[in-house]
Coordinates of C-alpha atoms and ligand atoms in Angstrom, one line a residue:
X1 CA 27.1 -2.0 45.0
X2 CA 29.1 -5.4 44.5
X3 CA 28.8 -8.3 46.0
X4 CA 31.5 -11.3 46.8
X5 CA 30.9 -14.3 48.2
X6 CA 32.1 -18.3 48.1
X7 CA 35.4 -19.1 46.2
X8 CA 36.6 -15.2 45.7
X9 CA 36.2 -15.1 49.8
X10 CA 39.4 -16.3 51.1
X11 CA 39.3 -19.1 54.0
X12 CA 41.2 -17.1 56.6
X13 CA 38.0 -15.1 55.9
X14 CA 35.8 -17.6 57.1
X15 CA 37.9 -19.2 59.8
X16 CA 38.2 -15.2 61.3
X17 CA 34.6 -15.0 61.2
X18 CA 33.7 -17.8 62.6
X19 CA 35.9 -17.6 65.4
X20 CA 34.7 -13.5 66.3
X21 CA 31.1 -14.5 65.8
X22 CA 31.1 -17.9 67.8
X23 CA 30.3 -20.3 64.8
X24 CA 34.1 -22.5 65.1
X25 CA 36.6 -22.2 67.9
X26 CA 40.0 -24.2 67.9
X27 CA 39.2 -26.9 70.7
X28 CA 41.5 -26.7 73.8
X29 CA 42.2 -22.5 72.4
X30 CA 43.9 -21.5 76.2
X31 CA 46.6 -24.3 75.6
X32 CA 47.4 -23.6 72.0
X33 CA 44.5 -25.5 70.7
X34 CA 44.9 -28.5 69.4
X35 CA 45.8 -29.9 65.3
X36 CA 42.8 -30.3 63.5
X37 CA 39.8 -30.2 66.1
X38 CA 37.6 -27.8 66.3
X39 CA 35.0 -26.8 68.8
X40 CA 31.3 -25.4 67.3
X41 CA 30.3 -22.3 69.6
X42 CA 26.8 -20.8 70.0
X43 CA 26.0 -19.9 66.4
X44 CA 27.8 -22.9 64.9
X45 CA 26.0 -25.6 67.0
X46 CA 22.7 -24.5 66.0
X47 CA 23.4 -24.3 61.9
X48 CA 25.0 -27.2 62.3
X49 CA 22.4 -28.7 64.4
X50 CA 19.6 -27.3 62.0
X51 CA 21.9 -28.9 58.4
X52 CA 21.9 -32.6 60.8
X53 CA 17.9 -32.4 61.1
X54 CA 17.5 -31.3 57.0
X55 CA 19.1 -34.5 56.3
X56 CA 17.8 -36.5 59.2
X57 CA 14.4 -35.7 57.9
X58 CA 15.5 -35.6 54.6
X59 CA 16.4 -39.5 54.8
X60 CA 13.5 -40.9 57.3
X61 CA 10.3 -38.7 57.0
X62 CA 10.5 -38.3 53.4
X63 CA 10.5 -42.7 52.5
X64 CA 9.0 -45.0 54.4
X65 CA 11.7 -47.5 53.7
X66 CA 14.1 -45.8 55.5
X67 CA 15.2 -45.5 59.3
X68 CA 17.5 -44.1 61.8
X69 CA 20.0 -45.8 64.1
X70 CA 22.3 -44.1 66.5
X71 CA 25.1 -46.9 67.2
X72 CA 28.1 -46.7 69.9
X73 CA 31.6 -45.2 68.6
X74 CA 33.1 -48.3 70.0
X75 CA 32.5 -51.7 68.6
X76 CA 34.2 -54.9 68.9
X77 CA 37.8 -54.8 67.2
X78 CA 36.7 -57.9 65.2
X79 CA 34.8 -55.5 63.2
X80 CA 37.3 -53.6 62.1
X81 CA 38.9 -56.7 60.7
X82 CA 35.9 -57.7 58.7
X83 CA 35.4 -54.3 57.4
X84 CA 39.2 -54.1 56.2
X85 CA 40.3 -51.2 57.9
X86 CA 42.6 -52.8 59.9
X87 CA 44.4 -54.0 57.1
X88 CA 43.3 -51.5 54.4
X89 CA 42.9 -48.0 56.0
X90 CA 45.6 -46.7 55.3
X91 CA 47.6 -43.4 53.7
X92 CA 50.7 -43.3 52.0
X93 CA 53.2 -41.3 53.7
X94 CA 56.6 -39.8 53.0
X95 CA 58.8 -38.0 55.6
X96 CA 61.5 -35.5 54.9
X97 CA 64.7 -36.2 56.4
X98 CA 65.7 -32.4 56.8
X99 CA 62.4 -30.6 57.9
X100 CA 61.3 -33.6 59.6
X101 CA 58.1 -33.1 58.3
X102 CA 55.4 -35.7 57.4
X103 CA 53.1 -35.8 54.1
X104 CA 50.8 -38.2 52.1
X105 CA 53.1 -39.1 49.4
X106 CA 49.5 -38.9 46.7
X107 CA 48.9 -35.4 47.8
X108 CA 52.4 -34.3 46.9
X109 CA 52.1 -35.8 43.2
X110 CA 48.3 -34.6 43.5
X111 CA 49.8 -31.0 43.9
X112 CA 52.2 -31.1 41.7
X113 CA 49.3 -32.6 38.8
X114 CA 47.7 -29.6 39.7
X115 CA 50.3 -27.3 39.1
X116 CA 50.7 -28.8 35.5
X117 CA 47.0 -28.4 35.2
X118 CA 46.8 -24.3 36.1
X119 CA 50.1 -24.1 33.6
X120 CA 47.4 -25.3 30.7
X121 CA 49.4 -28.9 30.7
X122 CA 46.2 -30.9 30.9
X123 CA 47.6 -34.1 29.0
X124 CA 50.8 -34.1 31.6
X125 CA 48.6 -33.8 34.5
X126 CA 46.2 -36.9 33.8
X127 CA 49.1 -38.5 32.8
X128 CA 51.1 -38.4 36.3
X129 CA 47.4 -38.9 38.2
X130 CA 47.0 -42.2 36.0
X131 CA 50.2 -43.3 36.9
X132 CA 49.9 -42.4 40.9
X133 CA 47.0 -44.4 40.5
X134 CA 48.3 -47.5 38.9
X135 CA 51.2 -47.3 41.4
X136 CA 49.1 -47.1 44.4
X137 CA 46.9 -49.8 43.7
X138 CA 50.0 -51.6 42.9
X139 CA 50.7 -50.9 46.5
X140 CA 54.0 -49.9 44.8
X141 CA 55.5 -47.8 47.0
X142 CA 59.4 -47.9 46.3
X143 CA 57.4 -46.9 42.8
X144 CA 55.9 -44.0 44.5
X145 CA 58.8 -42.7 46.1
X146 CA 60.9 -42.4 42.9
X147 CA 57.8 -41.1 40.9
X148 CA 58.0 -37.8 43.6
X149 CA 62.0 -37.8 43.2
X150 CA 61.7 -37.9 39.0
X151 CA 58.8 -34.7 39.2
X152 CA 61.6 -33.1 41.5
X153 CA 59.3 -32.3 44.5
X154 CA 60.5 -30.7 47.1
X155 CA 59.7 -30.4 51.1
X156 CA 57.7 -26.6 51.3
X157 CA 59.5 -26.3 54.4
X158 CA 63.4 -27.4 53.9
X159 CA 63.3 -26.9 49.7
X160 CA 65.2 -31.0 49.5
X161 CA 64.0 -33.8 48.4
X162 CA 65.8 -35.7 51.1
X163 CA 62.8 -38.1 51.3
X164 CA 62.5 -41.0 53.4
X165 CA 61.2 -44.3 51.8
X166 CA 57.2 -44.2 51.8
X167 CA 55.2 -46.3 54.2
X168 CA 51.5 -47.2 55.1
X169 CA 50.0 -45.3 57.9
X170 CA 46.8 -46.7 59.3
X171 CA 44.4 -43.9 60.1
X172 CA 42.9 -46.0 63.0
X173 CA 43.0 -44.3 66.8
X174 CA 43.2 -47.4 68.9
X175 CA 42.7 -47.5 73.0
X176 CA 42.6 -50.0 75.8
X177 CA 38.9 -50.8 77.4
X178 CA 39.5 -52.6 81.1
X179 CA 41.9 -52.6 83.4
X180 CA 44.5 -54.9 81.3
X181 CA 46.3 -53.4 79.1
X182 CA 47.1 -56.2 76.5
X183 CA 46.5 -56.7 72.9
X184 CA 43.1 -58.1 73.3
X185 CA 41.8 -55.0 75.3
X186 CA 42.9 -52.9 72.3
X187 CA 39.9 -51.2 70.1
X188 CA 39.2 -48.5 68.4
X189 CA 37.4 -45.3 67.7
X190 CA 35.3 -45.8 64.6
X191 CA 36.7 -44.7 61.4
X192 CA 33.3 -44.3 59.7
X193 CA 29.6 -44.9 60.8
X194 CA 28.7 -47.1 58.0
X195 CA 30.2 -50.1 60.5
X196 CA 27.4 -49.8 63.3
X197 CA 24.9 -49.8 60.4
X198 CA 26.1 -52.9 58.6
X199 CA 26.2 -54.8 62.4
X200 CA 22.9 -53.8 63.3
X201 CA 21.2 -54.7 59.6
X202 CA 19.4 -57.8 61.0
X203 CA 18.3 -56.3 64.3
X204 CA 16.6 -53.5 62.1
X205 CA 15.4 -55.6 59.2
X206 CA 13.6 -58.6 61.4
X207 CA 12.7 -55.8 64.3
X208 CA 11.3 -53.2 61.6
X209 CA 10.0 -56.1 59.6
X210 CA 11.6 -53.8 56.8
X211 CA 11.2 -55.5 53.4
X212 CA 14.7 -54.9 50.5
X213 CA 15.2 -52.1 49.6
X214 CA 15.4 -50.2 52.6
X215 CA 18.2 -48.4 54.6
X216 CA 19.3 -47.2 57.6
X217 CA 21.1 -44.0 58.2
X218 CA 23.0 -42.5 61.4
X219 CA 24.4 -39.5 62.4
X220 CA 27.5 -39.7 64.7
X221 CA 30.8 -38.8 65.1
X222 CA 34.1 -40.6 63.3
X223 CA 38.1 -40.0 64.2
X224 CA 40.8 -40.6 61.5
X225 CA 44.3 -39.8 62.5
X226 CA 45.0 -37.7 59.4
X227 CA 48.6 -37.4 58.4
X228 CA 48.0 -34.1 56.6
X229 CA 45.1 -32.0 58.6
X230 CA 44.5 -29.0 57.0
X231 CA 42.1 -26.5 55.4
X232 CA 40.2 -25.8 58.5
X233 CA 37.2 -27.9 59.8
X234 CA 37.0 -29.9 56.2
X235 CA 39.9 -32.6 57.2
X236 CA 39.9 -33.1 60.8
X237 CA 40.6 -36.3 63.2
X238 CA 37.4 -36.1 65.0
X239 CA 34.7 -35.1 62.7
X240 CA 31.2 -36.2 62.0
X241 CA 29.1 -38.5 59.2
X242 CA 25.5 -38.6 58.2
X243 CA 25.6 -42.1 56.6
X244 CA 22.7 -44.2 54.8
X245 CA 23.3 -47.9 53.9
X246 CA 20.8 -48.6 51.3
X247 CA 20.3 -52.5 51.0
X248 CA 19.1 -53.4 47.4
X249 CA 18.8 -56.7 45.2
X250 CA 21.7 -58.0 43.7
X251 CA 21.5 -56.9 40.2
X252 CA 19.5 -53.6 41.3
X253 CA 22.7 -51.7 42.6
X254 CA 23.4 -49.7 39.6
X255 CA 19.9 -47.8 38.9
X256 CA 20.1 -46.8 43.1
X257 CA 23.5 -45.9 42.8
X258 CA 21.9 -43.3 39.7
X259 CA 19.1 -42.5 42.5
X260 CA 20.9 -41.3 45.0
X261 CA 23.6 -39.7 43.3
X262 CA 20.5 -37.6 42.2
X263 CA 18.8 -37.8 44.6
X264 CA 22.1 -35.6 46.9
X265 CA 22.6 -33.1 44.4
X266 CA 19.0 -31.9 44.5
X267 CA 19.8 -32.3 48.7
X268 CA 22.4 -29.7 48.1
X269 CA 20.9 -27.3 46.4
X270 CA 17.9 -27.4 48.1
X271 CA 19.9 -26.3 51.4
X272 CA 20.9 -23.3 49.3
X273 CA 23.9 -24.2 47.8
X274 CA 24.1 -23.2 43.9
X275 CA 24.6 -26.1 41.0
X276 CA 27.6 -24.0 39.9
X277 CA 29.6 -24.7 43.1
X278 CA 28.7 -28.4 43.0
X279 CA 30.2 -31.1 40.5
X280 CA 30.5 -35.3 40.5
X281 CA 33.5 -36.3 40.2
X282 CA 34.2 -40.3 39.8
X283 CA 36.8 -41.9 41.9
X284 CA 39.9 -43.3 39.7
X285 CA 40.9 -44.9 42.7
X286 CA 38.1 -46.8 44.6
X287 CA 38.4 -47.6 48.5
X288 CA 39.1 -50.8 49.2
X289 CA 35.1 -51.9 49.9
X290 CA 34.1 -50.3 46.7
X291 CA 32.8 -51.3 43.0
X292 CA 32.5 -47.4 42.3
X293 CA 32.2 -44.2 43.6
X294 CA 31.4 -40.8 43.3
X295 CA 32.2 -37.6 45.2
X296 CA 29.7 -34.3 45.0
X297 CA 32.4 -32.1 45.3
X298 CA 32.4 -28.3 46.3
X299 CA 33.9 -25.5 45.3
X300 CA 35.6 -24.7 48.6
X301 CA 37.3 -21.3 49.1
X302 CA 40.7 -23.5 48.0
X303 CA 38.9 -25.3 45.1
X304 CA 36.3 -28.4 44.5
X305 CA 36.8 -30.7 46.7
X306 CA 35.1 -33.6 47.9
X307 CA 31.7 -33.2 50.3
X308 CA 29.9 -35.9 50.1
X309 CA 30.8 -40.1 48.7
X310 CA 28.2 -42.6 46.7
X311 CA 29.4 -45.6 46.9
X312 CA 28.3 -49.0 45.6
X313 CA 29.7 -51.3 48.3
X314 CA 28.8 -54.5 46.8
X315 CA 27.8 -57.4 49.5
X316 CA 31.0 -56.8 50.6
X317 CA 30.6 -55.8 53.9
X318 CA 28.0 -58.0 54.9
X319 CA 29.6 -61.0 53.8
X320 CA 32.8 -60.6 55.6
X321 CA 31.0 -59.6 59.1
X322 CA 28.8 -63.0 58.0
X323 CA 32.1 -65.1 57.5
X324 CA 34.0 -63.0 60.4
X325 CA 31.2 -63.6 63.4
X326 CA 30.0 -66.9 61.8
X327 CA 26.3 -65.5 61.8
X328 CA 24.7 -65.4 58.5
X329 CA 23.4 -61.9 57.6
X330 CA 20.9 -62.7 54.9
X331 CA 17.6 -62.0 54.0
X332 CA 14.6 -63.7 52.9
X333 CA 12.9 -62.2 49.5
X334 CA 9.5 -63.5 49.3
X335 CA 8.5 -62.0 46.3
X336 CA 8.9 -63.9 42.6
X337 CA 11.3 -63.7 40.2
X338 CA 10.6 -63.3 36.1
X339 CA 10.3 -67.2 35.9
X340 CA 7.9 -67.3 39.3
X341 CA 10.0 -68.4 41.9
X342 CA 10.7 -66.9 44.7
X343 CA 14.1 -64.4 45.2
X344 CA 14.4 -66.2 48.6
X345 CA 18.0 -66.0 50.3
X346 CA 20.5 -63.7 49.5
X347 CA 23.3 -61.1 51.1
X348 CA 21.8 -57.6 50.1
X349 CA 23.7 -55.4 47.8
X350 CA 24.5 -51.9 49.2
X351 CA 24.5 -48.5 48.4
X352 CA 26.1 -46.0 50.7
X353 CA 25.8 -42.2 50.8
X354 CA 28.3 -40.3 53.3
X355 CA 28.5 -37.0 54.0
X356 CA 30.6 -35.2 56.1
X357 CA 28.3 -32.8 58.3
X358 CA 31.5 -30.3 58.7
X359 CA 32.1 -29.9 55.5
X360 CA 28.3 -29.8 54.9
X361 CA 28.9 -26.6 57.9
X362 CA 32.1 -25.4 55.8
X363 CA 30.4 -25.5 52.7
X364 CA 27.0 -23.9 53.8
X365 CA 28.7 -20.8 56.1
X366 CA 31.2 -20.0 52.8
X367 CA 29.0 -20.2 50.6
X368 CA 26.3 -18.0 52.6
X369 CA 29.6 -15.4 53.4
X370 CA 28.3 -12.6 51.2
X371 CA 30.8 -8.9 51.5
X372 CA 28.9 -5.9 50.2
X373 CA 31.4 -2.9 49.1
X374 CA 30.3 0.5 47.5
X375 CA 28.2 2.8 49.4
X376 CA 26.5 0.7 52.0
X377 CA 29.3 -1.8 53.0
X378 CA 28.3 -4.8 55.1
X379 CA 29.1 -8.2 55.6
X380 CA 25.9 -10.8 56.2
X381 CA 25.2 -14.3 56.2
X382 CA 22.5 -15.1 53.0
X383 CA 22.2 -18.7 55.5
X384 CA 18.4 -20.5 54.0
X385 CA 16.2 -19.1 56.8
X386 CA 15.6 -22.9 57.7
X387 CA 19.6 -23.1 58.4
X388 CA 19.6 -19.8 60.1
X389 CA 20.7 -19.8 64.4
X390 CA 18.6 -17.3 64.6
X391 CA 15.5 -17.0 63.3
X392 CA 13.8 -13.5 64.3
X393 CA 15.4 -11.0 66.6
X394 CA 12.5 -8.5 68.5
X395 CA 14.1 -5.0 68.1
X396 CA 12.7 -1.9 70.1
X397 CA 13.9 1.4 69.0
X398 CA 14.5 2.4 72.2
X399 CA 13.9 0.9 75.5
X400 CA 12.1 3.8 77.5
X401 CA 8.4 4.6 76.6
X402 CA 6.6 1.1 77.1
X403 CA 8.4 -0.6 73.9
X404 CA 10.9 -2.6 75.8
X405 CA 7.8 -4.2 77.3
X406 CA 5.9 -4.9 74.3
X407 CA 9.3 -5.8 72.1
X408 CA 9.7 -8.3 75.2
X409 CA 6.2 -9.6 74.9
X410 CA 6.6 -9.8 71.3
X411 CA 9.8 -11.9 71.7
X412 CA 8.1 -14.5 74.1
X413 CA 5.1 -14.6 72.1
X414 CA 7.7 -16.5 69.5
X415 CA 9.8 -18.4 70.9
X416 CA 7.8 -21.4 71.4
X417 CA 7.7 -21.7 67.5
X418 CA 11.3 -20.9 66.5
X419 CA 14.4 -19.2 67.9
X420 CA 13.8 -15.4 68.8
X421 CA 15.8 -13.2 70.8
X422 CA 15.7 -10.1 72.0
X423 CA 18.2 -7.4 71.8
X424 CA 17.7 -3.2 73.2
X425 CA 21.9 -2.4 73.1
X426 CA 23.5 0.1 70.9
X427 CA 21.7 2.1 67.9
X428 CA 19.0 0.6 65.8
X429 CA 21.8 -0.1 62.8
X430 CA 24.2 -1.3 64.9
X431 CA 21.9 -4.1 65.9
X432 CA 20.7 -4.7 62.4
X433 CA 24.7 -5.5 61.7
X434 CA 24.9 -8.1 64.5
X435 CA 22.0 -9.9 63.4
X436 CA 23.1 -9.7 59.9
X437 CA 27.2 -10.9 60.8
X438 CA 25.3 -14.5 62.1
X439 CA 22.9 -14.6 59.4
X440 CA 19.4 -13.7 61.1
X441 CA 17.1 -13.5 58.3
X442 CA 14.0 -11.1 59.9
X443 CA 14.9 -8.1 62.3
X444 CA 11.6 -6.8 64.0
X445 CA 12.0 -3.4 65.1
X446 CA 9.6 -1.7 67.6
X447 CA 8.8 1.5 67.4
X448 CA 6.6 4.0 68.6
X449 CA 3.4 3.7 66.2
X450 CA 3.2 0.3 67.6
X451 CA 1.9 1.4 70.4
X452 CA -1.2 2.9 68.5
X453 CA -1.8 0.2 65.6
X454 CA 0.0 -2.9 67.2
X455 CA 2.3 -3.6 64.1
X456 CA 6.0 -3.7 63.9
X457 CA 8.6 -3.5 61.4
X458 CA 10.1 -6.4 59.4
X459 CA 13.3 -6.1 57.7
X460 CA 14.7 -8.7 55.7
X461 CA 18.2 -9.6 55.8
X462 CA 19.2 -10.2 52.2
X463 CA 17.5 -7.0 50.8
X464 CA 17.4 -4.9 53.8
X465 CA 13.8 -4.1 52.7
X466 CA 11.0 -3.2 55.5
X467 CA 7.2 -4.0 56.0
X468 CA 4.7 -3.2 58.0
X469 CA 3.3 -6.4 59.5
X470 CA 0.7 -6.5 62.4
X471 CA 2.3 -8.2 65.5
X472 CA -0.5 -10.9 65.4
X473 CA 0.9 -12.1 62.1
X474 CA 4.5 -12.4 62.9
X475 CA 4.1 -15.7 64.0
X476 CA 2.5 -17.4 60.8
X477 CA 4.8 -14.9 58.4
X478 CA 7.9 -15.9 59.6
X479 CA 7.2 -19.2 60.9
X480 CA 6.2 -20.1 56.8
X481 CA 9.6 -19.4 56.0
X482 CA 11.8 -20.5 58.6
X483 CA 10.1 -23.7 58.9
X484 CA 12.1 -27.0 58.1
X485 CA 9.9 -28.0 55.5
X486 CA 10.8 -25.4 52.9
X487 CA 14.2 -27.4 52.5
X488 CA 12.1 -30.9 52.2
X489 CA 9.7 -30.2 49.8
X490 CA 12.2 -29.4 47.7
X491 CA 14.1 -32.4 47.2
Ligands
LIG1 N1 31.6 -44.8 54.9 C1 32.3 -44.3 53.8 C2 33.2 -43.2 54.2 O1 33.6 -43.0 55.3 P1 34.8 -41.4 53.1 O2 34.8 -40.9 51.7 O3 36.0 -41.8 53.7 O4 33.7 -42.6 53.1 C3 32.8 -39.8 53.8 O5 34.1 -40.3 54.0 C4 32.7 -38.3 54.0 O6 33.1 -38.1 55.4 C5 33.6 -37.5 53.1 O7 33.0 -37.2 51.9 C6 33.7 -36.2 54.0 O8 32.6 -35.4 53.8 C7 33.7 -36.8 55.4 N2 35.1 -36.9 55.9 C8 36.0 -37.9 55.7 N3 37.2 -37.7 56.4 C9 37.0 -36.5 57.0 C10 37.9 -35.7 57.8 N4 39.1 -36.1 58.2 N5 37.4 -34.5 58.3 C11 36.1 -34.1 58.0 N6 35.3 -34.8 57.2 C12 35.7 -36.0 56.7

């Protein structure tokens, strides 16, 4: 028997699943759906739901210093002015005259460093990423431009290089709120959660009486009009962030930004995804609110790529909503420095972690996407059980004789304590491979020596293995490994 799963499994294989199986649907699918946005179904909702509550809990119930906030997607456009995005948000991007098509002039010369990379060019490729980088921070774009023209890169879809000169796109979605439809009544869908954080900081801190460090974090979704949407649910225009703004001591920044960028990884493999498919990778070029930065990337069915961003924001957020809303956003330290006197009145330094929760979801369903071949083919989901939609489905091996009725019982007994469901269609194997195509880690079959020593039959997903387990145990048995906590203890 062989197994494949993760990078060897191709992505069309995972959007097909999803869609057959009801994890990912294209949103608005009767009207030709809609470029990059995607609607979760019936499976997807609940993996995803269970990956938002592991980091949920894995942020507020394992520290004391840390809380939740669930802030409004729109805020008062003066924000976005203080936060930079309205002048800084923005992609590079390069039209070609002939196929009329639109792309982010980095991720052409990011392709092409690539190719030079996978040709064993290593040196050429570093090269041409160091220079992309030095132009763009530049803000050299004529540069740009004739840096695409010199590596003779062409449009995919009309083979020219007919390029158009390269211009700033803001990623910003913008809308009117009232009735007038003038510049002032124009705001904004959020471009990132961190924002609703950063305003609410002294609401939290004086309301919380929360003493530095401590964070906040907030789950909630963000829209970026994308130039270049692709790859399935990892770069979409309305897609959601689990965000924590960790406020520190100036000075303290550097050994938290080593926390946390610890402290993730073990987050990640403790959801079940392996340290080979996960990797740091420091940013060359640094957003315009940060002093550095580092991506956990994973390796996606089409390569590492970034999940997750650390990022040591500086004071720079709170100082510009301080100097943009005329309100001071500082904080009191009471306690004594190394010559006695107290810290006293300072803007807290901060350190963000941001991950995307899709392509937490992308990451977690591809890598779980496990193809048997050889004598027993099958296709299953190795999902953590905690992760799972499904947690136990109550199986009776046929439905005359009294063991619908006690498979029934069996199944309401359950579900109280974690999802259960029952299912009596088709043959016995039949129903194992539905359970095992969404990832259901414990099948409970019924059978007819229940009925004389009240036990059933457990099989296990991953191994297909059986036990005999007496139906007053199910409950604890399962329940043990199903249960949230498996995830949190170990981080
Ligand atoms: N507050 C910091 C911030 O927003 P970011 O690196 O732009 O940083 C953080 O985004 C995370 O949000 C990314 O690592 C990614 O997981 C997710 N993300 C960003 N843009 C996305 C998109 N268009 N579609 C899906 N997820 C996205």
């Amino acid at each position: 028997m062989s197994q494949q799963s993760g990078p060897a499994t191709s992505l069309q294989d995972i959007i097909a699943h999803a869609k057959e199986y009801g994890f990912v649907f294209p949103s608005s699918e009767i009207y030709d759906g809609l470029q990059a946005v995607y609607d979760y179904g019936q499976n997807g909702v609940e993996l995803k739901n269970n990956l938002k509550t592991a980091w949920w809990k894995s942020m507020t119930q394992l520290y004391d210093n840390i809380v939740g906030i669930d802030a409004s997607i729109f805020m008062h456009p003066t924000t976005w002015k203080a936060s930079g995005h309205v002048d800084g948000f923005n992609d590079p991007m390069i039209d070609n005259k002939d196929s009329k098509k639109r792309y982010r002039a980095d991720q052409l010369l990011e392709g092409r460093a690539e190719e030079y990379a996978a040709n064993g060019q290593q040196d050429k490729s570093a090269a041409l990423l160091a220079e992309t980088g030095r132009l763009l921070s530049a803000e050299d774009l004529d540069g740009v431009r004739e840096l695409i023209i010199s590596e003779n890169i062409v449009c995919p879809i009309s083979k020219t290089a007919n390029w158009t000169e390269v211009r700033q796109f803001n990623l910003m979605f913008s809308t009117q709120v009232g009735s007038v439809a003038d510049e002032s009544s124009t705001i904004y869908l959020r471009p990132e959660t961190a924002q609703g954080i950063f305003v609410n900081f002294l609401n939290v801190q004086k309301s919380g009486r929360m003493k530095v460090p401590f964070g906040i974090a907030q789950i909630g979704k963000a829209f970026r009009n994308e130039i270049v949407a692709r790859q399935f649910i990892f770069r979409m225009r309305e897609f959601e962030q689990m965000e924590m703004q960790f406020f520190v001591r100036p000075g303290t920044e550097n050994e938290w930004y080593e926390y946390w960028k610890e402290t993730r990884l073990k987050f990640h493999k403790a959801i079940g995804l392996p340290a080979e498919k996960l990797k740091y990778h420091d940013h060359d070029k640094l957003a315009h609110y940060a002093k550095a930065a580092v991506d956990i990337e994973y390796q996606f069915p089409f390569g590492f790529r970034e999940m997750e961003g650390i990022h040591s924001r500086s004071d720079f957020d709170l100082k510009n909503h301080q100097e943009y809303s005329k309100k001071k956003q500082q904080y009191f330290d009471p306690e004594l420095d190394e010559s006695g006197k107290p810290y006293g009145n300072y803007i807290p330094y901060v350190v963000e972690t941001s991950v995307g929760a899709d392509r937490l979801f992308l990451a977690t369903l591809s890598n779980a996407f496990v193809q048997e071949t050889g004598e027993k083919e099958r296709t299953y989901l190795k999902l953590h059980p905690a992760l799972a939609p499904i947690k136990a489905a109550v199986l009776p091996l046929v439905k005359k004789d009294g063991l619908a009725e006690i498979a029934q019982d069996i199944t309401k007994s359950l579900k109280p304590y974690f999802r259960t469901v029952y299912d009596d269609g088709a043959a016995i194997g039949k129903r194992y491979t539905r359970q095992d195509l969404i990832g259901t880690p414990f099948c409970i079959a019924v059978d007819y020596e229940t009925k004389d020593d009240n036990c059933v039959t457990i099989r296990h997903r991953d191994t297909m293995e059986q036990e005999r387990v007496p139906i007053a145990a199910l409950k604890d048995k399962i329940g043990e490994q199903v249960a949230m906590e498996r995830i949190l203890e170990s981080i």
